[in-house]
Amino acid sequence: MTDHAHDLAALREATDRLLGATGKLDDAALSEPSRLPGWSRGHVIAHLSRNADGLANVLRGLPMYADSETRDRDIERDAARSQEQQLADLTASAARFVEAAAEPADWSRTVTLRNGVTDSAARVPFRRRGEVELHHVDLGVGYELEDLPEEFTAREIDFLAERFGRHPEVVSTAIVDDTGRVWTTGGGAEGGPVAVRGTAPELLGWLSGRRDGSALTVDGGTLPALPPL
């Protein structure tokens, strides 16, 4: 069962790490490329700020964004701001999400996210945590997949395995980490089954599109090509 209170506490810790890292950057560093194609570090931070506000909207029963074009335009607008402005916005938007999460609510209710995706309200704090943790890695400032809390990594693998479950482009796939934990995904495409094995950080990197899977081993076929998230 999802424990939103636990996820909110863990999110605060992840946000503090992100704010600490952002506070060490200067304007020049923010203008440099991130690990996400076409995005500077400033784009990543701007996205995280707008995502916090978007998920606060979701918790309040409002549309996450006005529309996709507005979301993209806001990120582009905010990407070139100074480090002082970026850090202030990241801090304030994170606080606004916490405020929205503190309002009395039925955490079992269904909420609507971007592109019509629905989920339980109780899973929204973990979704936000995923944004903060993975995009912290995307900044390329020394925080790596191997530095993520093990509990988060296992749950994010579970989240992504569920997301690709029965996907029409993904063959039936068993995901096995080096401790013996097993997840299953895919199954909507012909072929397989295959077993993909590796450390949890490497598996998460492959599932999230942040590593190419070259450090993984595959039994029963080739490494499945995953569609973009």
PDB file of C-alpha atoms in Angstrom:
ATOM      1  CA  MET A   1       0.000   0.000   0.000  1.00  0.00           C
ATOM      2  CA  THR A   2       1.268   3.477  -0.843  1.00  0.00           C
ATOM      3  CA  ASP A   3       2.111   5.518   2.254  1.00  0.00           C
ATOM      4  CA  HIS A   4       1.774   9.141   1.186  1.00  0.00           C
ATOM      5  CA  ALA A   5       3.003  10.415   4.570  1.00  0.00           C
ATOM      6  CA  HIS A   6       6.230   8.438   4.167  1.00  0.00           C
ATOM      7  CA  ASP A   7       6.620   9.698   0.624  1.00  0.00           C
ATOM      8  CA  LEU A   8       6.093  13.306   1.683  1.00  0.00           C
ATOM      9  CA  ALA A   9       8.820  12.948   4.327  1.00  0.00           C
ATOM     10  CA  ALA A  10      11.170  11.329   1.821  1.00  0.00           C
ATOM     11  CA  LEU A  11      10.313  14.036  -0.700  1.00  0.00           C
ATOM     12  CA  ARG A  12      11.365  16.724   1.760  1.00  0.00           C
ATOM     13  CA  GLU A  13      14.762  15.048   2.100  1.00  0.00           C
ATOM     14  CA  ALA A  14      15.157  14.707  -1.669  1.00  0.00           C
ATOM     15  CA  THR A  15      14.122  18.333  -2.155  1.00  0.00           C
ATOM     16  CA  ASP A  16      16.667  19.491   0.422  1.00  0.00           C
ATOM     17  CA  ARG A  17      19.396  17.631  -1.475  1.00  0.00           C
ATOM     18  CA  LEU A  18      18.282  19.207  -4.746  1.00  0.00           C
ATOM     19  CA  LEU A  19      18.129  22.701  -3.254  1.00  0.00           C
ATOM     20  CA  GLY A  20      21.578  22.241  -1.764  1.00  0.00           C
ATOM     21  CA  ALA A  21      22.997  21.217  -5.136  1.00  0.00           C
ATOM     22  CA  THR A  22      21.250  24.074  -6.953  1.00  0.00           C
ATOM     23  CA  GLY A  23      22.567  26.535  -4.408  1.00  0.00           C
ATOM     24  CA  LYS A  24      26.141  25.583  -5.336  1.00  0.00           C
ATOM     25  CA  LEU A  25      25.654  26.375  -9.021  1.00  0.00           C
ATOM     26  CA  ASP A  26      26.221  29.778 -10.574  1.00  0.00           C
ATOM     27  CA  ASP A  27      24.605  31.427 -13.587  1.00  0.00           C
ATOM     28  CA  ALA A  28      27.184  29.978 -15.972  1.00  0.00           C
ATOM     29  CA  ALA A  29      26.703  26.436 -14.655  1.00  0.00           C
ATOM     30  CA  LEU A  30      22.933  26.700 -15.058  1.00  0.00           C
ATOM     31  CA  SER A  31      23.351  27.679 -18.698  1.00  0.00           C
ATOM     32  CA  GLU A  32      25.448  24.581 -19.444  1.00  0.00           C
ATOM     33  CA  PRO A  33      23.878  21.440 -20.948  1.00  0.00           C
ATOM     34  CA  SER A  34      22.195  18.960 -18.649  1.00  0.00           C
ATOM     35  CA  ARG A  35      22.132  15.254 -19.406  1.00  0.00           C
ATOM     36  CA  LEU A  36      18.736  15.642 -21.076  1.00  0.00           C
ATOM     37  CA  PRO A  37      19.059  16.276 -24.822  1.00  0.00           C
ATOM     38  CA  GLY A  38      18.328  19.877 -25.731  1.00  0.00           C
ATOM     39  CA  TRP A  39      17.941  21.058 -22.146  1.00  0.00           C
ATOM     40  CA  SER A  40      20.307  23.164 -20.082  1.00  0.00           C
ATOM     41  CA  ARG A  41      20.483  22.758 -16.323  1.00  0.00           C
ATOM     42  CA  GLY A  42      18.272  25.831 -16.231  1.00  0.00           C
ATOM     43  CA  HIS A  43      15.610  23.987 -18.211  1.00  0.00           C
ATOM     44  CA  VAL A  44      15.701  21.105 -15.716  1.00  0.00           C
ATOM     45  CA  ILE A  45      15.295  23.414 -12.720  1.00  0.00           C
ATOM     46  CA  ALA A  46      12.528  25.386 -14.450  1.00  0.00           C
ATOM     47  CA  HIS A  47      10.720  22.136 -15.244  1.00  0.00           C
ATOM     48  CA  LEU A  48      10.956  21.008 -11.623  1.00  0.00           C
ATOM     49  CA  SER A  49       9.466  24.287 -10.412  1.00  0.00           C
ATOM     50  CA  ARG A  50       6.569  24.145 -12.834  1.00  0.00           C
ATOM     51  CA  ASN A  51       6.048  20.436 -12.103  1.00  0.00           C
ATOM     52  CA  ALA A  52       5.659  21.201  -8.388  1.00  0.00           C
ATOM     53  CA  ASP A  53       2.957  23.738  -9.178  1.00  0.00           C
ATOM     54  CA  GLY A  54       1.349  21.352 -11.644  1.00  0.00           C
ATOM     55  CA  LEU A  55       1.130  18.538  -9.108  1.00  0.00           C
ATOM     56  CA  ALA A  56      -0.201  20.955  -6.489  1.00  0.00           C
ATOM     57  CA  ASN A  57      -2.956  21.724  -9.006  1.00  0.00           C
ATOM     58  CA  VAL A  58      -3.631  18.009  -9.376  1.00  0.00           C
ATOM     59  CA  LEU A  59      -4.067  17.565  -5.630  1.00  0.00           C
ATOM     60  CA  ARG A  60      -6.564  20.431  -5.657  1.00  0.00           C
ATOM     61  CA  GLY A  61      -8.598  18.922  -8.483  1.00  0.00           C
ATOM     62  CA  LEU A  62      -7.398  21.405 -11.100  1.00  0.00           C
ATOM     63  CA  PRO A  63      -5.771  20.706 -14.488  1.00  0.00           C
ATOM     64  CA  MET A  64      -2.070  19.997 -14.058  1.00  0.00           C
ATOM     65  CA  TYR A  65      -1.196  22.499 -16.812  1.00  0.00           C
ATOM     66  CA  ALA A  66      -3.322  24.793 -18.934  1.00  0.00           C
ATOM     67  CA  ASP A  67      -2.098  22.778 -21.931  1.00  0.00           C
ATOM     68  CA  SER A  68       1.108  21.212 -23.235  1.00  0.00           C
ATOM     69  CA  GLU A  69       2.077  24.318 -25.183  1.00  0.00           C
ATOM     70  CA  THR A  70       1.820  26.500 -22.085  1.00  0.00           C
ATOM     71  CA  ARG A  71       3.885  24.012 -20.078  1.00  0.00           C
ATOM     72  CA  ASP A  72       6.644  23.978 -22.686  1.00  0.00           C
ATOM     73  CA  ARG A  73       6.557  27.741 -23.110  1.00  0.00           C
ATOM     74  CA  ASP A  74       6.829  28.333 -19.359  1.00  0.00           C
ATOM     75  CA  ILE A  75       9.859  26.049 -19.077  1.00  0.00           C
ATOM     76  CA  GLU A  76      11.564  27.790 -21.984  1.00  0.00           C
ATOM     77  CA  ARG A  77      10.735  31.198 -20.515  1.00  0.00           C
ATOM     78  CA  ASP A  78      12.146  30.329 -17.097  1.00  0.00           C
ATOM     79  CA  ALA A  79      15.231  28.384 -18.192  1.00  0.00           C
ATOM     80  CA  ALA A  80      17.499  31.415 -18.673  1.00  0.00           C
ATOM     81  CA  ARG A  81      16.836  33.038 -15.313  1.00  0.00           C
ATOM     82  CA  SER A  82      19.617  33.784 -12.847  1.00  0.00           C
ATOM     83  CA  GLN A  83      20.640  31.235 -10.254  1.00  0.00           C
ATOM     84  CA  GLU A  84      19.092  33.416  -7.545  1.00  0.00           C
ATOM     85  CA  GLN A  85      15.742  33.473  -9.343  1.00  0.00           C
ATOM     86  CA  GLN A  86      15.834  29.755 -10.121  1.00  0.00           C
ATOM     87  CA  LEU A  87      16.639  28.792  -6.540  1.00  0.00           C
ATOM     88  CA  ALA A  88      13.946  31.078  -5.132  1.00  0.00           C
ATOM     89  CA  ASP A  89      11.325  29.646  -7.504  1.00  0.00           C
ATOM     90  CA  LEU A  90      12.374  26.048  -6.849  1.00  0.00           C
ATOM     91  CA  THR A  91      12.137  26.653  -3.096  1.00  0.00           C
ATOM     92  CA  ALA A  92       8.785  28.430  -3.264  1.00  0.00           C
ATOM     93  CA  SER A  93       7.161  25.981  -5.662  1.00  0.00           C
ATOM     94  CA  ALA A  94       8.279  23.041  -3.508  1.00  0.00           C
ATOM     95  CA  ALA A  95       6.679  24.729  -0.509  1.00  0.00           C
ATOM     96  CA  ARG A  96       3.454  25.268  -2.465  1.00  0.00           C
ATOM     97  CA  PHE A  97       3.291  21.555  -3.246  1.00  0.00           C
ATOM     98  CA  VAL A  98       3.763  20.720   0.447  1.00  0.00           C
ATOM     99  CA  GLU A  99       0.974  23.169   1.320  1.00  0.00           C
ATOM    100  CA  ALA A 100      -1.371  21.519  -1.168  1.00  0.00           C
ATOM    101  CA  ALA A 101      -0.506  18.083   0.222  1.00  0.00           C
ATOM    102  CA  ALA A 102      -1.246  19.269   3.773  1.00  0.00           C
ATOM    103  CA  GLU A 103      -4.836  20.221   2.973  1.00  0.00           C
ATOM    104  CA  PRO A 104      -7.489  17.794   4.277  1.00  0.00           C
ATOM    105  CA  ALA A 105      -8.267  15.335   1.502  1.00  0.00           C
ATOM    106  CA  ASP A 106      -9.305  11.827   0.591  1.00  0.00           C
ATOM    107  CA  TRP A 107      -6.003  10.247  -0.423  1.00  0.00           C
ATOM    108  CA  SER A 108      -7.794   7.265  -1.970  1.00  0.00           C
ATOM    109  CA  ARG A 109      -9.477   9.437  -4.605  1.00  0.00           C
ATOM    110  CA  THR A 110      -8.523   9.278  -8.274  1.00  0.00           C
ATOM    111  CA  VAL A 111      -6.787  12.323  -9.729  1.00  0.00           C
ATOM    112  CA  THR A 112      -5.998  13.309 -13.307  1.00  0.00           C
ATOM    113  CA  LEU A 113      -2.470  14.191 -14.348  1.00  0.00           C
ATOM    114  CA  ARG A 114      -0.961  15.349 -17.631  1.00  0.00           C
ATOM    115  CA  ASN A 115      -2.347  13.931 -20.894  1.00  0.00           C
ATOM    116  CA  GLY A 116      -5.341  12.418 -19.127  1.00  0.00           C
ATOM    117  CA  VAL A 117      -3.319   9.940 -17.062  1.00  0.00           C
ATOM    118  CA  THR A 118      -5.137   8.986 -13.863  1.00  0.00           C
ATOM    119  CA  ASP A 119      -3.769   7.706 -10.579  1.00  0.00           C
ATOM    120  CA  SER A 120      -4.521   7.550  -6.884  1.00  0.00           C
ATOM    121  CA  ALA A 121      -3.913  10.814  -5.022  1.00  0.00           C
ATOM    122  CA  ALA A 122      -1.781   8.824  -2.601  1.00  0.00           C
ATOM    123  CA  ARG A 123       0.764   8.174  -5.353  1.00  0.00           C
ATOM    124  CA  VAL A 124       1.246  11.844  -6.267  1.00  0.00           C
ATOM    125  CA  PRO A 125       3.923  12.472  -3.599  1.00  0.00           C
ATOM    126  CA  PHE A 126       5.936   9.534  -4.955  1.00  0.00           C
ATOM    127  CA  ARG A 127       5.528  10.844  -8.488  1.00  0.00           C
ATOM    128  CA  ARG A 128       6.919  14.180  -7.327  1.00  0.00           C
ATOM    129  CA  ARG A 129       9.739  12.398  -5.513  1.00  0.00           C
ATOM    130  CA  GLY A 130      10.622  10.626  -8.751  1.00  0.00           C
ATOM    131  CA  GLU A 131      10.798  13.942 -10.574  1.00  0.00           C
ATOM    132  CA  VAL A 132      13.089  15.431  -7.930  1.00  0.00           C
ATOM    133  CA  GLU A 133      15.415  12.451  -7.608  1.00  0.00           C
ATOM    134  CA  LEU A 134      15.853  11.610 -11.298  1.00  0.00           C
ATOM    135  CA  HIS A 135      16.153  15.192 -12.479  1.00  0.00           C
ATOM    136  CA  HIS A 136      18.742  15.812  -9.765  1.00  0.00           C
ATOM    137  CA  VAL A 137      20.757  13.105 -11.516  1.00  0.00           C
ATOM    138  CA  ASP A 138      20.051  14.781 -14.865  1.00  0.00           C
ATOM    139  CA  LEU A 139      21.782  17.960 -13.689  1.00  0.00           C
ATOM    140  CA  GLY A 140      25.122  16.154 -13.929  1.00  0.00           C
ATOM    141  CA  VAL A 141      26.515  17.654 -10.734  1.00  0.00           C
ATOM    142  CA  GLY A 142      27.818  14.496  -9.056  1.00  0.00           C
ATOM    143  CA  TYR A 143      24.551  12.955  -7.856  1.00  0.00           C
ATOM    144  CA  GLU A 144      24.253   9.624  -9.653  1.00  0.00           C
ATOM    145  CA  LEU A 145      21.767   6.784  -9.877  1.00  0.00           C
ATOM    146  CA  GLU A 146      23.981   4.878  -7.459  1.00  0.00           C
ATOM    147  CA  ASP A 147      23.442   7.659  -4.895  1.00  0.00           C
ATOM    148  CA  LEU A 148      19.657   7.315  -4.885  1.00  0.00           C
ATOM    149  CA  PRO A 149      18.127   5.729  -1.769  1.00  0.00           C
ATOM    150  CA  GLU A 150      17.803   1.976  -2.346  1.00  0.00           C
ATOM    151  CA  GLU A 151      14.153   2.018  -1.314  1.00  0.00           C
ATOM    152  CA  PHE A 152      13.400   4.688  -3.889  1.00  0.00           C
ATOM    153  CA  THR A 153      15.269   2.848  -6.646  1.00  0.00           C
ATOM    154  CA  ALA A 154      13.343  -0.378  -6.045  1.00  0.00           C
ATOM    155  CA  ARG A 155      10.005   1.435  -6.007  1.00  0.00           C
ATOM    156  CA  GLU A 156      10.813   3.447  -9.112  1.00  0.00           C
ATOM    157  CA  ILE A 157      11.708   0.243 -10.942  1.00  0.00           C
ATOM    158  CA  ASP A 158       8.344  -1.127  -9.817  1.00  0.00           C
ATOM    159  CA  PHE A 159       6.625   2.054 -11.039  1.00  0.00           C
ATOM    160  CA  LEU A 160       8.294   1.921 -14.454  1.00  0.00           C
ATOM    161  CA  ALA A 161       7.762  -1.830 -14.823  1.00  0.00           C
ATOM    162  CA  GLU A 162       4.062  -1.192 -14.228  1.00  0.00           C
ATOM    163  CA  ARG A 163       4.110   1.649 -16.745  1.00  0.00           C
ATOM    164  CA  PHE A 164       5.511  -0.600 -19.491  1.00  0.00           C
ATOM    165  CA  GLY A 165       3.314  -3.550 -18.527  1.00  0.00           C
ATOM    166  CA  ARG A 166       1.424  -4.941 -21.547  1.00  0.00           C
ATOM    167  CA  HIS A 167       2.926  -2.193 -23.690  1.00  0.00           C
ATOM    168  CA  PRO A 168       2.379  -3.059 -27.369  1.00  0.00           C
ATOM    169  CA  GLU A 169       6.037  -2.343 -28.206  1.00  0.00           C
ATOM    170  CA  VAL A 170       7.655  -4.306 -25.351  1.00  0.00           C
ATOM    171  CA  VAL A 171       8.076  -8.088 -25.240  1.00  0.00           C
ATOM    172  CA  SER A 172       7.440 -10.035 -22.049  1.00  0.00           C
ATOM    173  CA  THR A 173      10.386  -9.176 -19.823  1.00  0.00           C
ATOM    174  CA  ALA A 174      11.615 -10.263 -16.406  1.00  0.00           C
ATOM    175  CA  ILE A 175      13.781  -7.689 -14.642  1.00  0.00           C
ATOM    176  CA  VAL A 176      16.161  -9.173 -12.075  1.00  0.00           C
ATOM    177  CA  ASP A 177      18.535  -7.217  -9.857  1.00  0.00           C
ATOM    178  CA  ASP A 178      21.679  -8.551  -8.227  1.00  0.00           C
ATOM    179  CA  THR A 179      19.861  -9.284  -4.949  1.00  0.00           C
ATOM    180  CA  GLY A 180      17.353 -11.545  -6.694  1.00  0.00           C
ATOM    181  CA  ARG A 181      14.400  -9.166  -6.735  1.00  0.00           C
ATOM    182  CA  VAL A 182      12.236  -9.760  -9.791  1.00  0.00           C
ATOM    183  CA  TRP A 183       9.835  -7.475 -11.647  1.00  0.00           C
ATOM    184  CA  THR A 184       7.875  -8.272 -14.797  1.00  0.00           C
ATOM    185  CA  THR A 185       6.933  -5.888 -17.576  1.00  0.00           C
ATOM    186  CA  GLY A 186       6.016  -5.750 -21.236  1.00  0.00           C
ATOM    187  CA  GLY A 187       4.106  -8.587 -22.791  1.00  0.00           C
ATOM    188  CA  GLY A 188       2.176  -6.631 -25.368  1.00  0.00           C
ATOM    189  CA  ALA A 189       4.595  -7.298 -28.224  1.00  0.00           C
ATOM    190  CA  GLU A 190       5.351 -10.619 -29.880  1.00  0.00           C
ATOM    191  CA  GLY A 191       8.528 -12.357 -28.793  1.00  0.00           C
ATOM    192  CA  GLY A 192      10.242 -13.146 -25.550  1.00  0.00           C
ATOM    193  CA  PRO A 193      10.202 -13.863 -22.794  1.00  0.00           C
ATOM    194  CA  VAL A 194      13.579 -12.350 -21.958  1.00  0.00           C
ATOM    195  CA  ALA A 195      15.286 -11.770 -18.623  1.00  0.00           C
ATOM    196  CA  VAL A 196      17.258  -8.572 -18.066  1.00  0.00           C
ATOM    197  CA  ARG A 197      19.737  -8.701 -15.196  1.00  0.00           C
ATOM    198  CA  GLY A 198      21.932  -6.141 -13.476  1.00  0.00           C
ATOM    199  CA  THR A 199      22.288  -3.875 -10.488  1.00  0.00           C
ATOM    200  CA  ALA A 200      19.246  -1.889  -9.450  1.00  0.00           C
ATOM    201  CA  PRO A 201      20.796   1.477 -10.480  1.00  0.00           C
ATOM    202  CA  GLU A 202      21.663   0.115 -13.936  1.00  0.00           C
ATOM    203  CA  LEU A 203      18.186  -1.348 -14.334  1.00  0.00           C
ATOM    204  CA  LEU A 204      16.622   1.956 -13.325  1.00  0.00           C
ATOM    205  CA  GLY A 205      18.900   3.792 -15.735  1.00  0.00           C
ATOM    206  CA  TRP A 206      17.729   1.590 -18.596  1.00  0.00           C
ATOM    207  CA  LEU A 207      14.038   1.756 -17.687  1.00  0.00           C
ATOM    208  CA  SER A 208      14.114   5.530 -17.295  1.00  0.00           C
ATOM    209  CA  GLY A 209      16.083   6.146 -20.503  1.00  0.00           C
ATOM    210  CA  ARG A 210      19.119   7.461 -18.655  1.00  0.00           C
ATOM    211  CA  ARG A 211      21.493   4.588 -19.526  1.00  0.00           C
ATOM    212  CA  ASP A 212      21.770   2.463 -22.627  1.00  0.00           C
ATOM    213  CA  GLY A 213      21.645  -0.897 -20.870  1.00  0.00           C
ATOM    214  CA  SER A 214      25.146  -1.908 -21.966  1.00  0.00           C
ATOM    215  CA  ALA A 215      25.990  -2.912 -18.369  1.00  0.00           C
ATOM    216  CA  LEU A 216      23.052  -5.337 -18.255  1.00  0.00           C
ATOM    217  CA  THR A 217      22.928  -8.966 -19.307  1.00  0.00           C
ATOM    218  CA  VAL A 218      20.021 -10.448 -21.239  1.00  0.00           C
ATOM    219  CA  ASP A 219      18.860 -14.060 -21.353  1.00  0.00           C
ATOM    220  CA  GLY A 220      16.550 -15.311 -24.091  1.00  0.00           C
ATOM    221  CA  GLY A 221      17.045 -12.557 -26.645  1.00  0.00           C
ATOM    222  CA  THR A 222      18.225  -8.988 -27.032  1.00  0.00           C
ATOM    223  CA  LEU A 223      17.678  -6.065 -24.723  1.00  0.00           C
ATOM    224  CA  PRO A 224      14.135  -4.774 -25.352  1.00  0.00           C
ATOM    225  CA  ALA A 225      13.889  -1.305 -26.856  1.00  0.00           C
ATOM    226  CA  LEU A 226      11.739   0.782 -24.555  1.00  0.00           C
ATOM    227  CA  PRO A 227       9.525   3.608 -25.814  1.00  0.00           C
ATOM    228  CA  PRO A 228      10.186   7.082 -24.410  1.00  0.00           C
ATOM    229  CA  LEU A 229       8.505   7.995 -21.149  1.00  0.00           C
TER     230      LEU A 229
END
